[in-house]
JSON list of C-alpha atoms in Angstrom, two decimals:
[
{"chain": "A", "resi": 1, "resn": "MET", "atom": "CA", "xyz": [-51.46, 66.37, 241.15]},
{"chain": "A", "resi": 2, "resn": "MET", "atom": "CA", "xyz": [-52.59, 62.63, 242.52]},
{"chain": "A", "resi": 3, "resn": "ARG", "atom": "CA", "xyz": [-52.81, 64.42, 245.78]},
{"chain": "A", "resi": 4, "resn": "VAL", "atom": "CA", "xyz": [-55.21, 66.38, 244.45]},
{"chain": "A", "resi": 5, "resn": "ILE", "atom": "CA", "xyz": [-57.50, 64.06, 242.89]},
{"chain": "A", "resi": 6, "resn": "LEU", "atom": "CA", "xyz": [-56.65, 62.28, 246.41]},
{"chain": "A", "resi": 7, "resn": "LEU", "atom": "CA", "xyz": [-58.31, 64.59, 248.10]},
{"chain": "A", "resi": 8, "resn": "LEU", "atom": "CA", "xyz": [-61.52, 65.18, 246.24]},
{"chain": "A", "resi": 9, "resn": "LEU", "atom": "CA", "xyz": [-61.67, 61.63, 245.99]},
{"chain": "A", "resi": 10, "resn": "THR", "atom": "CA", "xyz": [-61.70, 61.49, 249.53]},
{"chain": "A", "resi": 11, "resn": "LEU", "atom": "CA", "xyz": [-63.97, 64.38, 250.66]},
{"chain": "A", "resi": 12, "resn": "HIS", "atom": "CA", "xyz": [-66.61, 62.75, 248.03]},
{"chain": "A", "resi": 13, "resn": "VAL", "atom": "CA", "xyz": [-66.02, 59.75, 250.08]},
{"chain": "A", "resi": 14, "resn": "LEU", "atom": "CA", "xyz": [-67.01, 62.07, 253.25]},
{"chain": "A", "resi": 15, "resn": "GLY", "atom": "CA", "xyz": [-70.00, 62.76, 251.69]},
{"chain": "A", "resi": 16, "resn": "VAL", "atom": "CA", "xyz": [-68.83, 66.86, 251.20]},
{"chain": "A", "resi": 17, "resn": "SER", "atom": "CA", "xyz": [-69.12, 66.98, 247.48]},
{"chain": "A", "resi": 18, "resn": "SER", "atom": "CA", "xyz": [-72.43, 67.69, 246.41]},
{"chain": "A", "resi": 19, "resn": "VAL", "atom": "CA", "xyz": [-75.28, 67.07, 245.56]},
{"chain": "A", "resi": 20, "resn": "MET", "atom": "CA", "xyz": [-75.85, 66.62, 241.68]},
{"chain": "A", "resi": 21, "resn": "ARG", "atom": "CA", "xyz": [-77.96, 63.22, 241.98]},
{"chain": "A", "resi": 22, "resn": "ASN", "atom": "CA", "xyz": [-80.17, 65.82, 243.02]},
{"chain": "A", "resi": 23, "resn": "LYS", "atom": "CA", "xyz": [-82.97, 66.42, 239.15]},
{"chain": "A", "resi": 24, "resn": "SER", "atom": "CA", "xyz": [-83.87, 69.53, 240.90]},
{"chain": "A", "resi": 25, "resn": "LEU", "atom": "CA", "xyz": [-80.80, 71.04, 241.14]},
{"chain": "A", "resi": 26, "resn": "LYS", "atom": "CA", "xyz": [-81.18, 74.25, 238.60]},
{"chain": "A", "resi": 27, "resn": "LYS", "atom": "CA", "xyz": [-84.12, 75.25, 240.57]},
{"chain": "A", "resi": 28, "resn": "LYS", "atom": "CA", "xyz": [-82.00, 75.47, 244.11]},
{"chain": "A", "resi": 29, "resn": "ILE", "atom": "CA", "xyz": [-78.45, 76.71, 242.56]},
{"chain": "A", "resi": 30, "resn": "GLU", "atom": "CA", "xyz": [-79.47, 78.78, 239.54]},
{"chain": "A", "resi": 31, "resn": "GLY", "atom": "CA", "xyz": [-79.84, 82.56, 240.63]},
{"chain": "A", "resi": 32, "resn": "PRO", "atom": "CA", "xyz": [-78.10, 85.25, 242.71]},
{"chain": "A", "resi": 33, "resn": "TRP", "atom": "CA", "xyz": [-75.42, 84.45, 245.21]},
{"chain": "A", "resi": 34, "resn": "ARG", "atom": "CA", "xyz": [-73.83, 86.39, 247.27]},
{"chain": "A", "resi": 35, "resn": "THR", "atom": "CA", "xyz": [-70.09, 85.32, 248.59]},
{"chain": "A", "resi": 36, "resn": "ILE", "atom": "CA", "xyz": [-70.50, 85.24, 252.87]},
{"chain": "A", "resi": 37, "resn": "TYR", "atom": "CA", "xyz": [-67.57, 84.02, 253.83]},
{"chain": "A", "resi": 38, "resn": "LEU", "atom": "CA", "xyz": [-63.10, 82.38, 252.03]},
{"chain": "A", "resi": 39, "resn": "ALA", "atom": "CA", "xyz": [-60.96, 80.35, 253.47]},
{"chain": "A", "resi": 40, "resn": "ALA", "atom": "CA", "xyz": [-57.92, 80.09, 251.27]},
{"chain": "A", "resi": 41, "resn": "SER", "atom": "CA", "xyz": [-55.12, 77.53, 252.08]},
{"chain": "A", "resi": 42, "resn": "THR", "atom": "CA", "xyz": [-52.75, 80.35, 251.15]},
{"chain": "A", "resi": 43, "resn": "LYS", "atom": "CA", "xyz": [-53.88, 83.82, 253.01]},
{"chain": "A", "resi": 44, "resn": "GLU", "atom": "CA", "xyz": [-52.60, 85.60, 250.51]},
{"chain": "A", "resi": 45, "resn": "LYS", "atom": "CA", "xyz": [-54.72, 84.05, 247.51]},
{"chain": "A", "resi": 46, "resn": "ILE", "atom": "CA", "xyz": [-57.88, 85.87, 249.31]},
{"chain": "A", "resi": 47, "resn": "ASN", "atom": "CA", "xyz": [-56.84, 89.20, 250.91]},
{"chain": "A", "resi": 48, "resn": "GLU", "atom": "CA", "xyz": [-58.13, 92.28, 249.30]},
{"chain": "A", "resi": 49, "resn": "GLY", "atom": "CA", "xyz": [-57.30, 92.51, 245.34]},
{"chain": "A", "resi": 50, "resn": "SER", "atom": "CA", "xyz": [-56.25, 89.19, 245.02]},
{"chain": "A", "resi": 51, "resn": "PRO", "atom": "CA", "xyz": [-58.21, 87.38, 242.11]},
{"chain": "A", "resi": 52, "resn": "LEU", "atom": "CA", "xyz": [-59.18, 84.65, 244.26]},
{"chain": "A", "resi": 53, "resn": "ARG", "atom": "CA", "xyz": [-61.04, 86.62, 246.47]},
{"chain": "A", "resi": 54, "resn": "THR", "atom": "CA", "xyz": [-64.10, 85.95, 244.76]},
{"chain": "A", "resi": 55, "resn": "TYR", "atom": "CA", "xyz": [-67.39, 88.83, 244.74]},
{"chain": "A", "resi": 56, "resn": "PHE", "atom": "CA", "xyz": [-70.04, 86.06, 244.33]},
{"chain": "A", "resi": 57, "resn": "ARG", "atom": "CA", "xyz": [-73.50, 87.34, 241.89]},
{"chain": "A", "resi": 58, "resn": "LEU", "atom": "CA", "xyz": [-75.48, 84.33, 240.33]},
{"chain": "A", "resi": 59, "resn": "ILE", "atom": "CA", "xyz": [-74.69, 80.91, 238.62]},
{"chain": "A", "resi": 60, "resn": "LEU", "atom": "CA", "xyz": [-77.35, 79.60, 235.89]},
{"chain": "A", "resi": 61, "resn": "CYS", "atom": "CA", "xyz": [-77.27, 76.29, 234.99]},
{"chain": "A", "resi": 62, "resn": "GLY", "atom": "CA", "xyz": [-77.32, 74.22, 231.67]},
{"chain": "A", "resi": 63, "resn": "LYS", "atom": "CA", "xyz": [-78.59, 71.30, 230.81]},
{"chain": "A", "resi": 64, "resn": "ARG", "atom": "CA", "xyz": [-79.12, 69.08, 234.22]},
{"chain": "A", "resi": 65, "resn": "CYS", "atom": "CA", "xyz": [-76.54, 71.47, 235.30]},
{"chain": "A", "resi": 66, "resn": "ASN", "atom": "CA", "xyz": [-73.79, 70.10, 233.16]},
{"chain": "A", "resi": 67, "resn": "GLN", "atom": "CA", "xyz": [-72.60, 72.73, 233.02]},
{"chain": "A", "resi": 68, "resn": "VAL", "atom": "CA", "xyz": [-72.50, 75.58, 235.55]},
{"chain": "A", "resi": 69, "resn": "TYR", "atom": "CA", "xyz": [-71.93, 79.71, 234.71]},
{"chain": "A", "resi": 70, "resn": "LEU", "atom": "CA", "xyz": [-69.68, 81.64, 237.49]},
{"chain": "A", "resi": 71, "resn": "TYR", "atom": "CA", "xyz": [-70.50, 85.44, 237.71]},
{"chain": "A", "resi": 72, "resn": "PHE", "atom": "CA", "xyz": [-68.45, 86.78, 239.75]},
{"chain": "A", "resi": 73, "resn": "PHE", "atom": "CA", "xyz": [-66.55, 90.02, 240.54]},
{"chain": "A", "resi": 74, "resn": "ILE", "atom": "CA", "xyz": [-63.07, 90.96, 240.87]},
{"chain": "A", "resi": 75, "resn": "LYS", "atom": "CA", "xyz": [-62.06, 94.39, 242.58]},
{"chain": "A", "resi": 76, "resn": "LYS", "atom": "CA", "xyz": [-58.72, 94.98, 241.07]},
{"chain": "A", "resi": 77, "resn": "GLY", "atom": "CA", "xyz": [-58.57, 98.69, 243.40]},
{"chain": "A", "resi": 78, "resn": "THR", "atom": "CA", "xyz": [-61.58, 100.59, 243.69]},
{"chain": "A", "resi": 79, "resn": "LYS", "atom": "CA", "xyz": [-62.42, 98.98, 240.94]},
{"chain": "A", "resi": 80, "resn": "CYS", "atom": "CA", "xyz": [-65.41, 96.13, 240.53]},
{"chain": "A", "resi": 81, "resn": "GLN", "atom": "CA", "xyz": [-64.37, 93.54, 237.39]},
{"chain": "A", "resi": 82, "resn": "LEU", "atom": "CA", "xyz": [-67.34, 90.89, 235.94]},
{"chain": "A", "resi": 83, "resn": "HIS", "atom": "CA", "xyz": [-66.10, 87.79, 235.32]},
{"chain": "A", "resi": 84, "resn": "LYS", "atom": "CA", "xyz": [-67.85, 84.35, 233.69]},
{"chain": "A", "resi": 85, "resn": "VAL", "atom": "CA", "xyz": [-66.61, 81.26, 234.00]},
{"chain": "A", "resi": 86, "resn": "LEU", "atom": "CA", "xyz": [-67.89, 78.44, 232.39]},
{"chain": "A", "resi": 87, "resn": "GLY", "atom": "CA", "xyz": [-67.72, 74.97, 234.52]},
{"chain": "A", "resi": 88, "resn": "ARG", "atom": "CA", "xyz": [-68.21, 71.43, 232.65]},
{"chain": "A", "resi": 89, "resn": "LYS", "atom": "CA", "xyz": [-68.99, 68.76, 234.99]},
{"chain": "A", "resi": 90, "resn": "LYS", "atom": "CA", "xyz": [-67.44, 65.42, 235.26]},
{"chain": "A", "resi": 91, "resn": "GLN", "atom": "CA", "xyz": [-68.64, 63.20, 237.20]},
{"chain": "A", "resi": 92, "resn": "GLU", "atom": "CA", "xyz": [-68.78, 65.01, 240.42]},
{"chain": "A", "resi": 93, "resn": "VAL", "atom": "CA", "xyz": [-66.18, 67.82, 239.75]},
{"chain": "A", "resi": 94, "resn": "TYR", "atom": "CA", "xyz": [-66.62, 70.31, 237.64]},
{"chain": "A", "resi": 95, "resn": "TYR", "atom": "CA", "xyz": [-63.40, 71.73, 235.80]},
{"chain": "A", "resi": 96, "resn": "ALA", "atom": "CA", "xyz": [-62.71, 74.86, 234.82]},
{"chain": "A", "resi": 97, "resn": "GLN", "atom": "CA", "xyz": [-60.30, 77.65, 233.34]},
{"chain": "A", "resi": 98, "resn": "TYR", "atom": "CA", "xyz": [-59.44, 80.79, 236.40]},
{"chain": "A", "resi": 99, "resn": "GLU", "atom": "CA", "xyz": [-56.34, 81.94, 237.60]},
{"chain": "A", "resi": 100, "resn": "GLY", "atom": "CA", "xyz": [-54.65, 78.54, 235.81]},
{"chain": "A", "resi": 101, "resn": "SER", "atom": "CA", "xyz": [-56.75, 75.52, 235.82]},
{"chain": "A", "resi": 102, "resn": "THR", "atom": "CA", "xyz": [-59.62, 75.28, 238.60]},
{"chain": "A", "resi": 103, "resn": "ALA", "atom": "CA", "xyz": [-61.42, 71.33, 240.03]},
{"chain": "A", "resi": 104, "resn": "PHE", "atom": "CA", "xyz": [-64.66, 72.25, 242.27]},
{"chain": "A", "resi": 105, "resn": "MET", "atom": "CA", "xyz": [-67.26, 70.74, 243.45]},
{"chain": "A", "resi": 106, "resn": "LEU", "atom": "CA", "xyz": [-70.37, 72.65, 244.84]},
{"chain": "A", "resi": 107, "resn": "LYS", "atom": "CA", "xyz": [-72.86, 71.49, 247.93]},
{"chain": "A", "resi": 108, "resn": "MET", "atom": "CA", "xyz": [-75.98, 72.90, 248.59]},
{"chain": "A", "resi": 109, "resn": "VAL", "atom": "CA", "xyz": [-77.30, 73.39, 252.50]},
{"chain": "A", "resi": 110, "resn": "ASN", "atom": "CA", "xyz": [-80.15, 74.15, 252.25]},
{"chain": "A", "resi": 111, "resn": "GLU", "atom": "CA", "xyz": [-82.56, 76.68, 250.02]},
{"chain": "A", "resi": 112, "resn": "LYS", "atom": "CA", "xyz": [-79.87, 79.74, 250.70]},
{"chain": "A", "resi": 113, "resn": "ILE", "atom": "CA", "xyz": [-76.40, 78.36, 251.86]},
{"chain": "A", "resi": 114, "resn": "LEU", "atom": "CA", "xyz": [-74.12, 77.19, 248.26]},
{"chain": "A", "resi": 115, "resn": "LEU", "atom": "CA", "xyz": [-70.57, 75.47, 249.97]},
{"chain": "A", "resi": 116, "resn": "PHE", "atom": "CA", "xyz": [-68.20, 75.73, 247.29]},
{"chain": "A", "resi": 117, "resn": "HIS", "atom": "CA", "xyz": [-64.83, 74.29, 247.41]},
{"chain": "A", "resi": 118, "resn": "TYR", "atom": "CA", "xyz": [-62.30, 74.02, 244.77]},
{"chain": "A", "resi": 119, "resn": "PHE", "atom": "CA", "xyz": [-58.63, 73.78, 244.08]},
{"chain": "A", "resi": 120, "resn": "ASN", "atom": "CA", "xyz": [-56.65, 76.18, 241.56]},
{"chain": "A", "resi": 121, "resn": "LYS", "atom": "CA", "xyz": [-53.68, 75.17, 239.88]},
{"chain": "A", "resi": 122, "resn": "ASN", "atom": "CA", "xyz": [-51.88, 78.47, 239.27]},
{"chain": "A", "resi": 123, "resn": "ARG", "atom": "CA", "xyz": [-49.74, 78.79, 236.31]},
{"chain": "A", "resi": 124, "resn": "ARG", "atom": "CA", "xyz": [-46.95, 77.75, 238.31]},
{"chain": "A", "resi": 125, "resn": "ASN", "atom": "CA", "xyz": [-48.20, 74.70, 239.63]},
{"chain": "A", "resi": 126, "resn": "ASP", "atom": "CA", "xyz": [-48.75, 75.83, 242.04]},
{"chain": "A", "resi": 127, "resn": "VAL", "atom": "CA", "xyz": [-51.97, 74.31, 244.34]},
{"chain": "A", "resi": 128, "resn": "THR", "atom": "CA", "xyz": [-54.91, 77.14, 246.59]},
{"chain": "A", "resi": 129, "resn": "ARG", "atom": "CA", "xyz": [-57.61, 75.21, 248.32]},
{"chain": "A", "resi": 130, "resn": "VAL", "atom": "CA", "xyz": [-60.11, 76.85, 247.88]},
{"chain": "A", "resi": 131, "resn": "ALA", "atom": "CA", "xyz": [-64.30, 76.68, 250.67]},
{"chain": "A", "resi": 132, "resn": "GLY", "atom": "CA", "xyz": [-65.97, 79.10, 250.05]},
{"chain": "A", "resi": 133, "resn": "VAL", "atom": "CA", "xyz": [-70.43, 80.07, 251.60]},
{"chain": "A", "resi": 134, "resn": "LEU", "atom": "CA", "xyz": [-72.76, 81.63, 249.36]},
{"chain": "A", "resi": 135, "resn": "ALA", "atom": "CA", "xyz": [-75.76, 82.92, 250.57]},
{"chain": "A", "resi": 136, "resn": "LYS", "atom": "CA", "xyz": [-79.47, 84.45, 249.55]},
{"chain": "A", "resi": 137, "resn": "GLY", "atom": "CA", "xyz": [-79.63, 86.36, 252.31]},
{"chain": "A", "resi": 138, "resn": "LYS", "atom": "CA", "xyz": [-75.99, 88.75, 254.99]},
{"chain": "A", "resi": 139, "resn": "GLN", "atom": "CA", "xyz": [-75.78, 85.95, 257.39]},
{"chain": "A", "resi": 140, "resn": "LEU", "atom": "CA", "xyz": [-75.74, 82.13, 258.44]},
{"chain": "A", "resi": 141, "resn": "ASN", "atom": "CA", "xyz": [-76.45, 80.47, 261.60]},
{"chain": "A", "resi": 142, "resn": "LYS", "atom": "CA", "xyz": [-74.91, 78.95, 263.64]},
{"chain": "A", "resi": 143, "resn": "GLU", "atom": "CA", "xyz": [-75.80, 75.44, 262.51]},
{"chain": "A", "resi": 144, "resn": "GLU", "atom": "CA", "xyz": [-75.11, 76.61, 259.46]},
{"chain": "A", "resi": 145, "resn": "MET", "atom": "CA", "xyz": [-71.63, 77.86, 260.26]},
{"chain": "A", "resi": 146, "resn": "THR", "atom": "CA", "xyz": [-70.56, 75.49, 262.04]},
{"chain": "A", "resi": 147, "resn": "GLU", "atom": "CA", "xyz": [-71.40, 73.08, 258.58]},
{"chain": "A", "resi": 148, "resn": "PHE", "atom": "CA", "xyz": [-68.67, 75.19, 256.62]},
{"chain": "A", "resi": 149, "resn": "MET", "atom": "CA", "xyz": [-65.19, 75.15, 259.46]},
{"chain": "A", "resi": 150, "resn": "ASN", "atom": "CA", "xyz": [-66.07, 72.05, 259.04]},
{"chain": "A", "resi": 151, "resn": "LEU", "atom": "CA", "xyz": [-65.69, 71.73, 255.62]},
{"chain": "A", "resi": 152, "resn": "VAL", "atom": "CA", "xyz": [-62.15, 74.85, 256.41]},
{"chain": "A", "resi": 153, "resn": "GLU", "atom": "CA", "xyz": [-61.44, 71.64, 258.61]},
{"chain": "A", "resi": 154, "resn": "GLU", "atom": "CA", "xyz": [-62.55, 69.00, 255.92]},
{"chain": "A", "resi": 155, "resn": "MET", "atom": "CA", "xyz": [-60.08, 71.08, 253.12]},
{"chain": "A", "resi": 156, "resn": "GLY", "atom": "CA", "xyz": [-56.93, 71.43, 255.23]},
{"chain": "A", "resi": 157, "resn": "ILE", "atom": "CA", "xyz": [-57.98, 74.83, 255.64]},
{"chain": "A", "resi": 158, "resn": "GLU", "atom": "CA", "xyz": [-56.26, 76.62, 259.01]},
{"chain": "A", "resi": 159, "resn": "GLU", "atom": "CA", "xyz": [-59.05, 78.35, 260.73]},
{"chain": "A", "resi": 160, "resn": "GLU", "atom": "CA", "xyz": [-57.12, 82.08, 260.77]},
{"chain": "A", "resi": 161, "resn": "ASN", "atom": "CA", "xyz": [-57.34, 82.08, 257.34]},
{"chain": "A", "resi": 162, "resn": "VAL", "atom": "CA", "xyz": [-61.26, 82.41, 256.56]},
{"chain": "A", "resi": 163, "resn": "GLN", "atom": "CA", "xyz": [-61.95, 85.73, 255.90]},
{"chain": "A", "resi": 164, "resn": "ARG", "atom": "CA", "xyz": [-65.65, 87.47, 255.92]},
{"chain": "A", "resi": 165, "resn": "ILE", "atom": "CA", "xyz": [-65.88, 88.60, 252.02]},
{"chain": "A", "resi": 166, "resn": "MET", "atom": "CA", "xyz": [-69.36, 90.44, 252.62]},
{"chain": "A", "resi": 167, "resn": "ASP", "atom": "CA", "xyz": [-68.11, 92.75, 254.66]},
{"chain": "A", "resi": 168, "resn": "THR", "atom": "CA", "xyz": [-66.00, 94.43, 251.82]},
{"chain": "A", "resi": 169, "resn": "ASP", "atom": "CA", "xyz": [-68.10, 93.82, 249.16]},
{"chain": "A", "resi": 170, "resn": "ASN", "atom": "CA", "xyz": [-68.77, 97.39, 247.54]},
{"chain": "A", "resi": 171, "resn": "CYS", "atom": "CA", "xyz": [-68.99, 95.98, 243.38]},
{"chain": "A", "resi": 172, "resn": "PRO", "atom": "CA", "xyz": [-72.60, 96.27, 241.72]},
{"chain": "A", "resi": 173, "resn": "SER", "atom": "CA", "xyz": [-75.50, 93.89, 243.27]},
{"chain": "A", "resi": 174, "resn": "LYS", "atom": "CA", "xyz": [-77.22, 92.66, 239.87]},
{"chain": "A", "resi": 175, "resn": "ILE", "atom": "CA", "xyz": [-75.40, 91.65, 236.89]},
{"chain": "A", "resi": 176, "resn": "LYS", "atom": "CA", "xyz": [-76.59, 91.66, 233.99]},
{"chain": "A", "resi": 177, "resn": "SER", "atom": "CA", "xyz": [-75.80, 87.34, 232.30]}
]
């Protein structure tokens, strides 16, 4: 657990953490998002059918974004199961209960791209590092992809563990919050 805390602090110092101090954050992060890419320290955790392969649809904020509501699908075979996860912010990090305990951070790249990274500790105390990029569209430009790949590298995730999630996303495009 100490390694996770040290890595979170290191990422914060490197400026990877977030733009949570921005007063207009709610306007920036609320709304529809789609998962474009995911990368994980354990590739199997984001393979098709795995619980960390998330197909995002919507992010909503509570007061001052001290709470965020994440809406995403997980595929079980051919069925898409909708999940709603509540993240509660403590300092710059959100904490949520999903597949064990999860600590995550968000970073706005621009109005159409949102990076996130998290540490998931499952019930067996195995920790998986995950980085992802959410978008309003279906593609990233070269600069956006570079920023995502820099995050992947900073998280200590191998480049070959990056997967384009958008290509397998056939879950419903709209949800009811």
